[in-house]
Short mmCIF file of C-alpha atoms in Angstrom, two decimals:
data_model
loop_
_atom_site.label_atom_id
_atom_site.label_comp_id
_atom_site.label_asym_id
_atom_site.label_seq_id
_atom_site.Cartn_x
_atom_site.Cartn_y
_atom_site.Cartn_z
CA UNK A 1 114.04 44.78 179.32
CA UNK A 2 110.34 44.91 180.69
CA UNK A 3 107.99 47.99 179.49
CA UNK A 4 108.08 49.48 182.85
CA UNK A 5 111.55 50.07 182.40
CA UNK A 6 111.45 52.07 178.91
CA UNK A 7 108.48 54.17 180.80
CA UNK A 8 109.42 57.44 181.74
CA UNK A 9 109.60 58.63 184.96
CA UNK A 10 106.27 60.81 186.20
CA UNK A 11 107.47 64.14 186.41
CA UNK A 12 111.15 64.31 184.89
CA UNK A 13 109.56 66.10 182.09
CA UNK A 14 108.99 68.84 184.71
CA UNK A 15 112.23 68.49 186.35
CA UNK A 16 113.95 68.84 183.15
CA UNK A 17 111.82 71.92 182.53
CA UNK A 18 112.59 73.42 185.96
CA UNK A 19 116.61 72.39 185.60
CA UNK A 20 116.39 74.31 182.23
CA UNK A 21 115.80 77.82 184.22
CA UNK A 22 118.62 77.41 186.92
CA UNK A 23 121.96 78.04 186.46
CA UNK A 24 125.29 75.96 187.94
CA UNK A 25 124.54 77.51 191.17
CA UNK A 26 120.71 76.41 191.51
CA UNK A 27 119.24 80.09 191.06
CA UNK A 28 117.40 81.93 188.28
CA UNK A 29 118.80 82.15 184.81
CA UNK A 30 118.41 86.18 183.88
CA UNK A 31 116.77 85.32 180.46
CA UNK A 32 114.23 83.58 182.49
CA UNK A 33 113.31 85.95 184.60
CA UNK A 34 113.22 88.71 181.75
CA UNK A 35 110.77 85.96 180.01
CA UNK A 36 108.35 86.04 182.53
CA UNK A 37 108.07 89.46 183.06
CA UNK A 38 107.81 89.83 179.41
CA UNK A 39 104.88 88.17 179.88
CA UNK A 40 102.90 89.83 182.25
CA UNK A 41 103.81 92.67 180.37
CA UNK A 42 102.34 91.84 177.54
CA UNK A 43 99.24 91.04 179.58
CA UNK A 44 99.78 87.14 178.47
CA UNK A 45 99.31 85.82 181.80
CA UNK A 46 98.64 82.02 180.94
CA UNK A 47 102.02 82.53 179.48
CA UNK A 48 103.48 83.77 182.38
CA UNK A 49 102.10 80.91 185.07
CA UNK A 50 103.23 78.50 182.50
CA UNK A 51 106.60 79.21 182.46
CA UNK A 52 105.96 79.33 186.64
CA UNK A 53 103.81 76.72 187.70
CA UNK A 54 106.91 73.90 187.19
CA UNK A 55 108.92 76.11 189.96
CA UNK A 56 109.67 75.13 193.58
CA UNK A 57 107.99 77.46 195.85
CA UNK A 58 111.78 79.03 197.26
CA UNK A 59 112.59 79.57 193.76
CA UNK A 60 108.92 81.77 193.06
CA UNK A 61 110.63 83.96 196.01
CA UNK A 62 113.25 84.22 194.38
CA UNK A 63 111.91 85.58 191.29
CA UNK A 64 109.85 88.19 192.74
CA UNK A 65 113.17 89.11 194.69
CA UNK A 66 114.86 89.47 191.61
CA UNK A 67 111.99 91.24 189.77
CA UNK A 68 112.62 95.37 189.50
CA UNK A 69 110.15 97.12 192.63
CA UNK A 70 107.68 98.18 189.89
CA UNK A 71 107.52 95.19 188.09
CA UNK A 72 106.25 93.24 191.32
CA UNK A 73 102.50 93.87 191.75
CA UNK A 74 101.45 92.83 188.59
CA UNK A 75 103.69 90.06 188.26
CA UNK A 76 101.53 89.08 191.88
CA UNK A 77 98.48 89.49 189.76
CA UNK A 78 99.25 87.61 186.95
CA UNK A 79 100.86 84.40 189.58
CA UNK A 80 97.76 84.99 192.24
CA UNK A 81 97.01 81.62 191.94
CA UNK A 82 100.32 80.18 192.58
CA UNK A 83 101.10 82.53 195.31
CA UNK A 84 100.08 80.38 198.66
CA UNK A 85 101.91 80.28 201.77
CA UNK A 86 104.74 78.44 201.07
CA UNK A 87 105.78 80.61 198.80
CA UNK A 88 105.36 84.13 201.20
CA UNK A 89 107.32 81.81 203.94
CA UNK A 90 110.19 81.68 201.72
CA UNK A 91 110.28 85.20 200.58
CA UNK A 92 113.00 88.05 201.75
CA UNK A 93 111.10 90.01 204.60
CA UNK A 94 111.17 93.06 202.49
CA UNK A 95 109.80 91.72 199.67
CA UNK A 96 106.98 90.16 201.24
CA UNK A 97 106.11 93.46 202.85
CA UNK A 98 105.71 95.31 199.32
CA UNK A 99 103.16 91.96 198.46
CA UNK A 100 101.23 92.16 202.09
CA UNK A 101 100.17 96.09 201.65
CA UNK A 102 98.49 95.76 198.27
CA UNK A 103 96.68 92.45 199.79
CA UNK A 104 93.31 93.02 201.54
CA UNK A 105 93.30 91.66 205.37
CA UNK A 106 91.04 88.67 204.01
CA UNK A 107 93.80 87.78 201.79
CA UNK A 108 96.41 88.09 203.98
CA UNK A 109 94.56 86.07 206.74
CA UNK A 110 94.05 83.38 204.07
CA UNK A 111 97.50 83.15 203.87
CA UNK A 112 98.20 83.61 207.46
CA UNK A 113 96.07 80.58 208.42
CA UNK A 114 97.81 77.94 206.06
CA UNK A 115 101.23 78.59 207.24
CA UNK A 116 102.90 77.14 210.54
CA UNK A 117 102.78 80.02 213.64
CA UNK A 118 106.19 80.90 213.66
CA UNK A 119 105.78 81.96 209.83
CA UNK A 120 102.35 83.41 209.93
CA UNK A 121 103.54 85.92 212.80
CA UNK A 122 106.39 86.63 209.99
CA UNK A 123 104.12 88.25 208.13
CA UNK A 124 102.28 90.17 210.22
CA UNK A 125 104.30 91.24 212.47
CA UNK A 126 106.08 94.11 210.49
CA UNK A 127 102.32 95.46 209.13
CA UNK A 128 101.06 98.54 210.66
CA UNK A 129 98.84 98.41 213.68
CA UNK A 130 95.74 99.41 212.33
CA UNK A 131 95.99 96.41 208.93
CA UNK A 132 97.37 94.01 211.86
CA UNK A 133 93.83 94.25 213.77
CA UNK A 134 92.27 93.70 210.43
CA UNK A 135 94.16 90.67 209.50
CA UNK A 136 94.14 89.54 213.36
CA UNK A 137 89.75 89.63 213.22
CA UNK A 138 89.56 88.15 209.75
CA UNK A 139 91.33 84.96 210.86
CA UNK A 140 89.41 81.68 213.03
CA UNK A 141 89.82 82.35 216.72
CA UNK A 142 91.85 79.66 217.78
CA UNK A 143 94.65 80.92 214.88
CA UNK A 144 94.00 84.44 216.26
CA UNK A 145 94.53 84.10 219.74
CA UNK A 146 98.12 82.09 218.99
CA UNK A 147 99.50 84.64 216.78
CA UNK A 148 98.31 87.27 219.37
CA UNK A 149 100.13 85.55 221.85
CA UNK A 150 103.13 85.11 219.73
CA UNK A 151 103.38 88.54 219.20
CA UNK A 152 103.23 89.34 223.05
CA UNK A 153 106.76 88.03 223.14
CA UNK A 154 109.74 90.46 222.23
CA UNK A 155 110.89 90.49 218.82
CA UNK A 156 113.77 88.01 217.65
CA UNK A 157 112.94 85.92 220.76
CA UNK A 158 112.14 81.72 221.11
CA UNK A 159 108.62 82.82 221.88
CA UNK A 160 108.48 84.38 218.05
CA UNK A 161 110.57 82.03 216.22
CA UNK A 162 108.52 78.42 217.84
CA UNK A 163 105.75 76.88 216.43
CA UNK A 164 102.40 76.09 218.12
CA UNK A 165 101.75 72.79 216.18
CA UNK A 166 103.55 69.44 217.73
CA UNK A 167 102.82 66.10 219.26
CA UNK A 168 102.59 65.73 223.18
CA UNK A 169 101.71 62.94 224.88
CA UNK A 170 100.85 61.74 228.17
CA UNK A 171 104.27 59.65 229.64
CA UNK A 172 101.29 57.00 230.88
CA UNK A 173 100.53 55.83 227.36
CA UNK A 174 101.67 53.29 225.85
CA UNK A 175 103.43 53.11 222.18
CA UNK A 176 100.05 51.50 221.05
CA UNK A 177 98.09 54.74 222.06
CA UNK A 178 100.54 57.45 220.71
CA UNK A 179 100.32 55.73 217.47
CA UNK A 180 96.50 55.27 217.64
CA UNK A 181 96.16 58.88 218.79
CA UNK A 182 98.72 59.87 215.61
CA UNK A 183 96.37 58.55 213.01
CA UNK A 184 93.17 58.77 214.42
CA UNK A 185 93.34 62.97 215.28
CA UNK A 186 93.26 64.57 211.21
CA UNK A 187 93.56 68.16 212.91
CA UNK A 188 97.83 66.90 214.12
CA UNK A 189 100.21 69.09 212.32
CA UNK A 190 102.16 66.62 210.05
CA UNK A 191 105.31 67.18 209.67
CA UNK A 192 107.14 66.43 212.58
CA UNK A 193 110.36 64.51 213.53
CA UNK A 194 109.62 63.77 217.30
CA UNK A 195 106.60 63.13 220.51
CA UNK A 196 106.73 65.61 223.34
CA UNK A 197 106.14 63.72 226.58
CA UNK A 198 104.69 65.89 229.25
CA UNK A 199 103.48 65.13 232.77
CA UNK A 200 100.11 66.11 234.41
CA UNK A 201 100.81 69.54 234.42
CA UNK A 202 102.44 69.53 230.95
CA UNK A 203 105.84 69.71 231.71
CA UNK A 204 107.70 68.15 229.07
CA UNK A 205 109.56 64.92 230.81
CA UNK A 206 111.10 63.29 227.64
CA UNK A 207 111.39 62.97 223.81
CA UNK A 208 110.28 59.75 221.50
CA UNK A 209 112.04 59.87 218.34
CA UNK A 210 109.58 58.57 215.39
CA UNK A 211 112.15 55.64 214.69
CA UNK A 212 111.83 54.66 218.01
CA UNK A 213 107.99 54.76 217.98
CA UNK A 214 107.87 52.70 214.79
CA UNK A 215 110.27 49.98 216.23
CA UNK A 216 108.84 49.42 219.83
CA UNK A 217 106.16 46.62 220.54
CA UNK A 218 102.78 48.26 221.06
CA UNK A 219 102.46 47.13 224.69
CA UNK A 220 105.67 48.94 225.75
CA UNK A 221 105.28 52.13 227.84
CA UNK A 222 106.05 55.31 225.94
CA UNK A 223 108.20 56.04 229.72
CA UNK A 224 110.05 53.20 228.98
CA UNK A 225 111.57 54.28 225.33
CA UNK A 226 111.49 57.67 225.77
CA UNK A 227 115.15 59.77 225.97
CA UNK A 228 114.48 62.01 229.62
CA UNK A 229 117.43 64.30 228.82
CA UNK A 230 116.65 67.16 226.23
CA UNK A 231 117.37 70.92 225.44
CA UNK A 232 114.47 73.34 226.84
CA UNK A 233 114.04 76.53 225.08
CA UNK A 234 112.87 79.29 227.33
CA UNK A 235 109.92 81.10 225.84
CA UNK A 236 112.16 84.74 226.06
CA UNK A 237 115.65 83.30 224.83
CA UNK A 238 117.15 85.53 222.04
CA UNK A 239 117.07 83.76 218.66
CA UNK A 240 120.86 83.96 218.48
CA UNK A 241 121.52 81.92 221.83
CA UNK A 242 118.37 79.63 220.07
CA UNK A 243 120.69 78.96 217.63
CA UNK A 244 124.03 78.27 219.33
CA UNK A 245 121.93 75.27 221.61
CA UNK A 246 121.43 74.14 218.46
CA UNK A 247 124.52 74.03 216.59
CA UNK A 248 126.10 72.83 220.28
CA UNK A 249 123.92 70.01 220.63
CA UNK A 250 122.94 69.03 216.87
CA UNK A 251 119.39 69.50 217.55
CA UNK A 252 116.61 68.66 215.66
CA UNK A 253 114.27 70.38 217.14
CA UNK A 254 113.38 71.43 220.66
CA UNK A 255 110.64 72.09 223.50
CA UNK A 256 109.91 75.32 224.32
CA UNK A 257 108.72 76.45 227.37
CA UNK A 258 107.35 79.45 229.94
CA UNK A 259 108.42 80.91 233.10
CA UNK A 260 106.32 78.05 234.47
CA UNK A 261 108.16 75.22 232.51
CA UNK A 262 105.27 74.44 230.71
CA UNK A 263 105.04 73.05 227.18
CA UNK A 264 104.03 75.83 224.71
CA UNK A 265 105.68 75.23 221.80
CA UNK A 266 108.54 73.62 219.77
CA UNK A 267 111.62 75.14 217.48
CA UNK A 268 112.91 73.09 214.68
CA UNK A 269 116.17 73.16 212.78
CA UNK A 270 114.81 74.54 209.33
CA UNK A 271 114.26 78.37 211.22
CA UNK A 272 117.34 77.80 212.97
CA UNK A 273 119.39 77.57 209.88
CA UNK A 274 117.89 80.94 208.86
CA UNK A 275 118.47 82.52 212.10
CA UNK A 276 122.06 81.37 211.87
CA UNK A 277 122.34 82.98 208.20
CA UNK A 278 120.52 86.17 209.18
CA UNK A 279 122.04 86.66 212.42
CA UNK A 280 125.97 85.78 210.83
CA UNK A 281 124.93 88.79 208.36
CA UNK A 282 123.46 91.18 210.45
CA UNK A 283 127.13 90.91 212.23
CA UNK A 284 129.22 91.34 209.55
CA UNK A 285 127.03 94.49 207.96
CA UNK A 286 126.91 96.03 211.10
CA UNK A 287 130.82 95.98 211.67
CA UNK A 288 130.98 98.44 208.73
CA UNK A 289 127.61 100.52 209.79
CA UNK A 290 125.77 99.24 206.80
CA UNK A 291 122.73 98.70 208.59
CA UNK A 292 121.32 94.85 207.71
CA UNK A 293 122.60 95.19 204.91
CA UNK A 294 119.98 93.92 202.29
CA UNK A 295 119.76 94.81 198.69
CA UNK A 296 115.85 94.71 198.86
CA UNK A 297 115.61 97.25 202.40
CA UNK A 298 114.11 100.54 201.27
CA UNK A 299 116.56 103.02 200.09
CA UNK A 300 115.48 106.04 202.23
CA UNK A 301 116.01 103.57 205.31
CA UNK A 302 119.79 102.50 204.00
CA UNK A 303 120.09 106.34 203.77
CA UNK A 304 119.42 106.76 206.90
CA UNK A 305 121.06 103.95 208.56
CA UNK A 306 124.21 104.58 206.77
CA UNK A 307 124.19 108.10 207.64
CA UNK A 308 123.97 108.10 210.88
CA UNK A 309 127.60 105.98 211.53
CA UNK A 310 129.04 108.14 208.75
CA UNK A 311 127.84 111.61 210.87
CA UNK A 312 129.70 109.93 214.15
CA UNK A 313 132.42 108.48 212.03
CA UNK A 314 133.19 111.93 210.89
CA UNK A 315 132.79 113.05 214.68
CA UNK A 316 135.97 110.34 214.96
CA UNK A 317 137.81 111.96 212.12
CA UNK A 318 137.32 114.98 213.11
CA UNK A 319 139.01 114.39 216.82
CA UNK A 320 141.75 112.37 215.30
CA UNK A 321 142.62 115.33 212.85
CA UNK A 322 142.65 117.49 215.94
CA UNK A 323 145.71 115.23 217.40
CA UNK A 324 147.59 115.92 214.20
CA UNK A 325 146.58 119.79 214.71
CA UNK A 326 148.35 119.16 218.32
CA UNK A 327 151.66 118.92 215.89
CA UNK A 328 151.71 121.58 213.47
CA UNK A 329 154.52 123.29 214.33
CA UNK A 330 156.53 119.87 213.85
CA UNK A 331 154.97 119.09 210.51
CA UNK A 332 155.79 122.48 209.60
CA UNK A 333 159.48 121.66 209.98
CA UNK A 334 159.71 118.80 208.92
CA UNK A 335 157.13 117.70 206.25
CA UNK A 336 158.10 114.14 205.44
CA UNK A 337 156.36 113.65 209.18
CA UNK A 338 153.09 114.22 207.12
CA UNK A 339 153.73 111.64 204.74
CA UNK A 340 154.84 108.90 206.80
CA UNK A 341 151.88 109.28 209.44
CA UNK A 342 149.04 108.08 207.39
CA UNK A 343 150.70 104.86 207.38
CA UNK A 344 151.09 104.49 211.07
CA UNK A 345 147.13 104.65 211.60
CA UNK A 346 146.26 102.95 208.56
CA UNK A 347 148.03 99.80 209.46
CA UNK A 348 146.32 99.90 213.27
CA UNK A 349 143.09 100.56 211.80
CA UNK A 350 144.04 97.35 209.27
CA UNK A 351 144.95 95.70 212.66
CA UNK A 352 142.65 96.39 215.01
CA UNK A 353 140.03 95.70 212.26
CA UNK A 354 141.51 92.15 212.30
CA UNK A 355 141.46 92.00 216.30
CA UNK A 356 137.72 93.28 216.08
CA UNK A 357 136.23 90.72 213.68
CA UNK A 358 137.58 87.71 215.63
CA UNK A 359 136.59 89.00 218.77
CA UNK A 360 132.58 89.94 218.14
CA UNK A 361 132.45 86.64 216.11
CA UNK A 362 134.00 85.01 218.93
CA UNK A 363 131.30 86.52 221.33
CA UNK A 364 128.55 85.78 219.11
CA UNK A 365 129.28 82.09 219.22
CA UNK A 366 129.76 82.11 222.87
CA UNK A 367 133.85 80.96 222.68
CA UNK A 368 134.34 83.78 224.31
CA UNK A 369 133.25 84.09 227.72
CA UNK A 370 134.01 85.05 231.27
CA UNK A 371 135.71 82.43 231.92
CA UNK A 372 138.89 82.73 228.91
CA UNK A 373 138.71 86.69 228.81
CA UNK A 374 142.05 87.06 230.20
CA UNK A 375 143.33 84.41 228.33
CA UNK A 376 142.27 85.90 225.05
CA UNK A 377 143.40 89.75 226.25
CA UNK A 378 146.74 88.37 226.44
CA UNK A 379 146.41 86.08 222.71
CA UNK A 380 145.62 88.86 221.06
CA UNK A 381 148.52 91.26 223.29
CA UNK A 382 151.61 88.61 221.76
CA UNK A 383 149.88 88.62 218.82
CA UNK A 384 149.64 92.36 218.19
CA UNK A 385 153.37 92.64 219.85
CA UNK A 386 154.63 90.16 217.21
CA UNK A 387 152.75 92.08 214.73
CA UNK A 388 153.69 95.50 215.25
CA UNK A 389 157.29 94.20 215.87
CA UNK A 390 157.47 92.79 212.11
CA UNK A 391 156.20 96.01 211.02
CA UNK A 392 158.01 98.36 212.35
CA UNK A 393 161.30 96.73 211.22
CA UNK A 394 159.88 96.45 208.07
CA UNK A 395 158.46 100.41 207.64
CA UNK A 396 161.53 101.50 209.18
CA UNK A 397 164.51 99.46 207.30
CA UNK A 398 162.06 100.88 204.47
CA UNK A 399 162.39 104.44 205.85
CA UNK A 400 166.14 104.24 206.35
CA UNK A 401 166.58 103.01 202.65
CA UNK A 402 164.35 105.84 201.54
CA UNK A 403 164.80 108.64 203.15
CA UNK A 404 168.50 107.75 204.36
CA UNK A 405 167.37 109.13 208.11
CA UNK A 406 167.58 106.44 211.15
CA UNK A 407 166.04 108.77 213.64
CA UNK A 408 163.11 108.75 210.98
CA UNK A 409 163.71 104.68 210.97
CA UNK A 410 163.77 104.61 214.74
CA UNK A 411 160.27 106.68 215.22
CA UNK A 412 158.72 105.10 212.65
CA UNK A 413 159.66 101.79 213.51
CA UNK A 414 158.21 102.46 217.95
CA UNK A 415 155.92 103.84 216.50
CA UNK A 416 153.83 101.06 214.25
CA UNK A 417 155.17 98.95 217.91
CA UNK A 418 153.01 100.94 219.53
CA UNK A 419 150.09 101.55 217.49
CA UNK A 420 149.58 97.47 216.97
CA UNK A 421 149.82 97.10 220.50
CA UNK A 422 147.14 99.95 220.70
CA UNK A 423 144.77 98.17 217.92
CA UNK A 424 145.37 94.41 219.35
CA UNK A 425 143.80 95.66 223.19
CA UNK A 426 141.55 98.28 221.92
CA UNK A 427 139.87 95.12 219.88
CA UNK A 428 139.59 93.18 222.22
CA UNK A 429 138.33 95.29 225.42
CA UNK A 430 136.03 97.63 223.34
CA UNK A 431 133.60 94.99 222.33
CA UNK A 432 133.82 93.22 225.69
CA UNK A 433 133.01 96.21 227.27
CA UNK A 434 129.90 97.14 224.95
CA UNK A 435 129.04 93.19 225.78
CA UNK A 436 129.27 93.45 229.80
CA UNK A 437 126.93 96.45 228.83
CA UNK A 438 124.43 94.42 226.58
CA UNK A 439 125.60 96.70 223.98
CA UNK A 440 125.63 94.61 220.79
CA UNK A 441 129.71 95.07 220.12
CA UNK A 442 128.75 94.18 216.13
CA UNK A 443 127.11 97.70 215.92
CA UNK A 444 129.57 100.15 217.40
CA UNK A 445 132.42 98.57 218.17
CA UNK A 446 134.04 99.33 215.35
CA UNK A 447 133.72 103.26 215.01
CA UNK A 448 135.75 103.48 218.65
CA UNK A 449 138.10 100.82 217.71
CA UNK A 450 139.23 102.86 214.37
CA UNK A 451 139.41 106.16 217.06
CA UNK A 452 141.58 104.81 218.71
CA UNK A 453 143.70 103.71 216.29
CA UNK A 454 143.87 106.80 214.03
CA UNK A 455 144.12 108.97 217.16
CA UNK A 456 146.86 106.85 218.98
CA UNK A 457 148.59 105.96 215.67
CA UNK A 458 148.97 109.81 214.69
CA UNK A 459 149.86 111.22 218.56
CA UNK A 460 152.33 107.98 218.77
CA UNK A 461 154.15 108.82 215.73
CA UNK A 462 154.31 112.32 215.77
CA UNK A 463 154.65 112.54 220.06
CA UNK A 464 158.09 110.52 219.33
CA UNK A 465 159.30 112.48 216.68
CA UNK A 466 158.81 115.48 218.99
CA UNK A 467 160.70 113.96 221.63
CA UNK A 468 163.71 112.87 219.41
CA UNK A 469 163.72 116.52 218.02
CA UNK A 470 163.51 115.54 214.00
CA UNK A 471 163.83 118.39 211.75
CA UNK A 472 164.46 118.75 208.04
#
C-alpha cells in the first residue's frame, strides 16, 4: 500500500465536522443551533463562525430560519463575513426580509450584484419603494437596468423567475468558434448546461447541449449539431404553467422570450423545483384559508389572513344554521332529528372535501382541462353515488339497530344518498367555475363547497323527515 493511499482525503476532516451537526434527515441538530447562538451571546464571535464556517451555504439559511426573531440580527453580525449571496439565495423569503431592512442599500447592492438576476430581483423585490431606489442607484448600470426590467414584469411570472446570464450564439459559427468564444470572453456566466442559437434578429433557432459541443469536430457547423425543436418560455407565462412545461418535457432549462420572440433570457430547473414546492404549498394552505402558510410569515399578517376566511366561513355557518331554523317545529317534536343531522353534513363536508382536493390539484397540473370536464363531472357523479349509497345503508342499518325506527333508517339512509351526490358535483363544478373565471379555485373553493354541503346535508335530512311525517 503506497503513501498516497494512507493520506487522508483534503477536506473529510470538514465533512466529518459538518456530518456531526445534521441529523438522519440532513438538517440542523437543536444542540447545534443552541451552541451557536450561545455564542454570539456571549459576544464570542470567533467561536460562533467557527462552529459556521464548515456549513453549506443552504444549511446557514437554515440556521437563521431556525434561530428565534430576536436572536437574528446579531447572529448576522457576528456571521457578516460568511453571509454572501449564496447564502441570502437560499434563505426563506421572510427571513431574508428581516436581514435586508437592517442592511444599508450599499450592502444590499453588494449582495444584489453577485447573485444570478432571477435571485437578485428576489431580494429586492419585496423592499419598500423608497430602499428599492436606493439599492437600484447603488448598483453598476448594466446590473441596474436588468433588475429594473425584471421587475417591469408581473409578479410570479417567467419574466421574474429567468435569468439574464446564458450563452447565445450565432447558428453561422462553427463548433470551433463557440468554444473559442466560451473561453476567451471571462465576463460568460459559468454555470450553464446548454448554447442558445439565435438568428440575425436573435430569435432563438436551436439548442447545443455541452456534450455535444465537446464531442463534435471543430470544423462542423454549430447548424449542423444543433437540436431545432425546444420549449419557448413566454416572457409573461405564470410560474406555475413554467413549471408544468417543465415537468412535461423533463427540461433542463429553457429560452425565454418577448412578445417579439426574441431571446431575453433563460429558466433552469433548480428555480423550477422551488416553484413546484412553493406553488404545491401555497395550494394545499389555501384549501384550508391558512394563507401561505409559513411558520416564518409575520404573525399580524397570519392574523389577518386567517381571519378573513374565518369572518366568511362564519357567514356560511351562519346561513346553514338558518336551514336548520327552517325546521324547528320538527326538531321540536322529535329531537333525535337533532342528533342524527350533524352526521349527514359532516360526512358531505368529509366528501366533498375529498372531491375538492383532487379536483384543484387536478387543475393545477393541467389533467384537467376542457377537453375531459365532462368526463370527470360524471367520475366523480358514480363515485359520489357509490359513496353515498354505502353510507347510507350503513348509517341507516345503524339507525334501525339503534333507535329501532325504519322510517328514521329510511331518511337517514336518502338522505347521506343525497348529500354525497350533493358534495361529489358541488366539488367538482365549484372550482371549475372559479377556474373559467381565473379565480384561483385553491383559495375559495373550499368555503362554498362546505356551504353547500352543510346547507344541503341539513335541508336534505330534515326536508325528508318532514315529508315522511316522523314524530317521537
Amino acid at each position: 500500500m503506497s503513501e498516497t493511499d494512507l493520506a487522508p482525503v483534503e477536506g473529510a476532516t470538514e465533512l466529518d465536522d459538518v456530518a456531526d451537526q445534521l441529523d438522519e434527515d440532513d438538517r440542523l441538530k437543536p444542540e447545534f443551533v443552541r451552541a451557536v447562538l450561545d455564542a454570539v451571546e456571549a459576544g464570542d464571535n470567533d467561536a460562533a463562525r467557527a462552529l459556521v464556517e464548515p456549513l453549506h451555504p443552504a444549511d446557514i439559511a437554515d440556521l437563521f430560519e431556525l434561530a428565534p426573531h430576536e436572536d437574528r440580527g446579531p447572529l448576522a453580525k457576528a456571521l457578516t463575513d460568511l453571509l454572501d449571496a449564496d447564502v441570502f439565495a437560499e434563505m426563506n423569503d421572510y427571513v431574508r426580509e428581516d436581514l435586508i431592512d437592517s442592511l444599508e442599500p450599499q450592502e444590499v447592492a453588494d449582495i444584489a450584484s453577485e447573485l444570478d438576476t432571477d435571485d437578485a430581483v428576489a431580494i429586492i423585490e419585496d423592499m419598500e419603494p423608497a430602499d428599492q431606489r436606493e439599492v437600484l442607484r447603488a448598483l453598476d448600470p448594466d446590473d441596474r437596468a436588468a433588475i429594473e426590467e425584471a421587475l417591469s414584469y408581473p409578479e410570479e411570472s417567467a419574466g421574474r423567475l429567468m435569468q439574464r446570464e446564458l450563452i447565445a450564439v450565432p447558428e453561422h459559427w462553427t463548433v470551433g468558434q463557440a468554444i473559442d468564444y466560451l473561453r476567451g470572453q471571462e465576463e460568460l456566466t459559468t454555470d450553464f448546461w446548454e448554447i442558445f442559437v439565435v438568428d440575425p434578429g436573435h430569435k432563438p433557432i436551436g439548442t447545443c447541449s455541452l456534450s455535444w459541443i465537446l464531442r463534435a469536430p471543430r470544423s462542423v457547423a454549430i447548424a449542423d449539431v444543433m437540436k431545432r425543436e425546444q420549449t419557448l418560455i413566454p416572457v409573461d407565462m405564470d410560474q406555475e404553467e413554467v413549471a408544468l412545461r417543465f415537468q412535461k418535457y423533463a427540461l433542463i432549462s429553457a429560452a425565454v422570450v418577448d412578445a417579439a420572440g426574441r431571446l431575453v433570457g433563460m429558466i433552469t430547473v433548480d428555480d423550477v423545483v422551488h416553484i413546484i414546492q412553493q406553488e404545491a404549498g401555497e395550494d394545499i394552505t389555501r384549501l384550508s384559508g391558512a394563507g401561505d402558510g409559513d411558520i416564518n410569515e409575520p404573525i399580524r399578517l397570519t392574523v389577518r389572513t386567517r381571519l378573513t376566511w374565518l369572518v366568511v366561513n362564519l357567514g356560511t355557518a351562519i346561513l346553514a344554521s338558518s336551514v336548520v331554523g327552517l325546521f324547528q317545529g320538527e326538531i321540536a317534536k322529535f329531537a333525535l332529528l337533532a342528533v342524527l343531522m350533524p352526521i349527514v353534513s359532516g360526512m358531505g363536508g368529509n366528501a366533498g372535501t375529498q372531491t375538492l382536493a383532487v379536483v384543484v390539484r387536478a387543475i393545477a397540473t393541467n389533467q384537467l382541462t376542457d377537453s375531459n370536464t365532462v368526463r370527470m363531472i360524471l367520475r366523480e357523479f358514480r363515485i359520489a353515488a357509490a359513496n353515498g349509497a354505502s353510507l347510507g345503508l350503513l348509517i341507516g342499518a345503524g339507525t334501525w339497530l339503534i333507535f329501532h325506527r325504519g322510517d328514521l333508517a329510511i331518511v337517514i339512509g336518502l338522505a347521506m344518498v343525497i348529500n354525497n351526490l350533493i358534495a361529489g358535483l358541488s366539488g367538482v363544478l365549484i372550482p371549475v367555475t372559479l377556474d373559467r373565471f381565473r379565480i384561483d379555485p385553491a383559495v375559495s373553493s373550499a368555503v362554498f363547497v362546505t356551504m353547500m354541503t352543510d346547507c344541503m346535508g341539513f335541508f336534505s335530512f330534515l326536508g325528508l323527515a318532514l315529508l315522511w311525517g316522523l314524530s317521537g
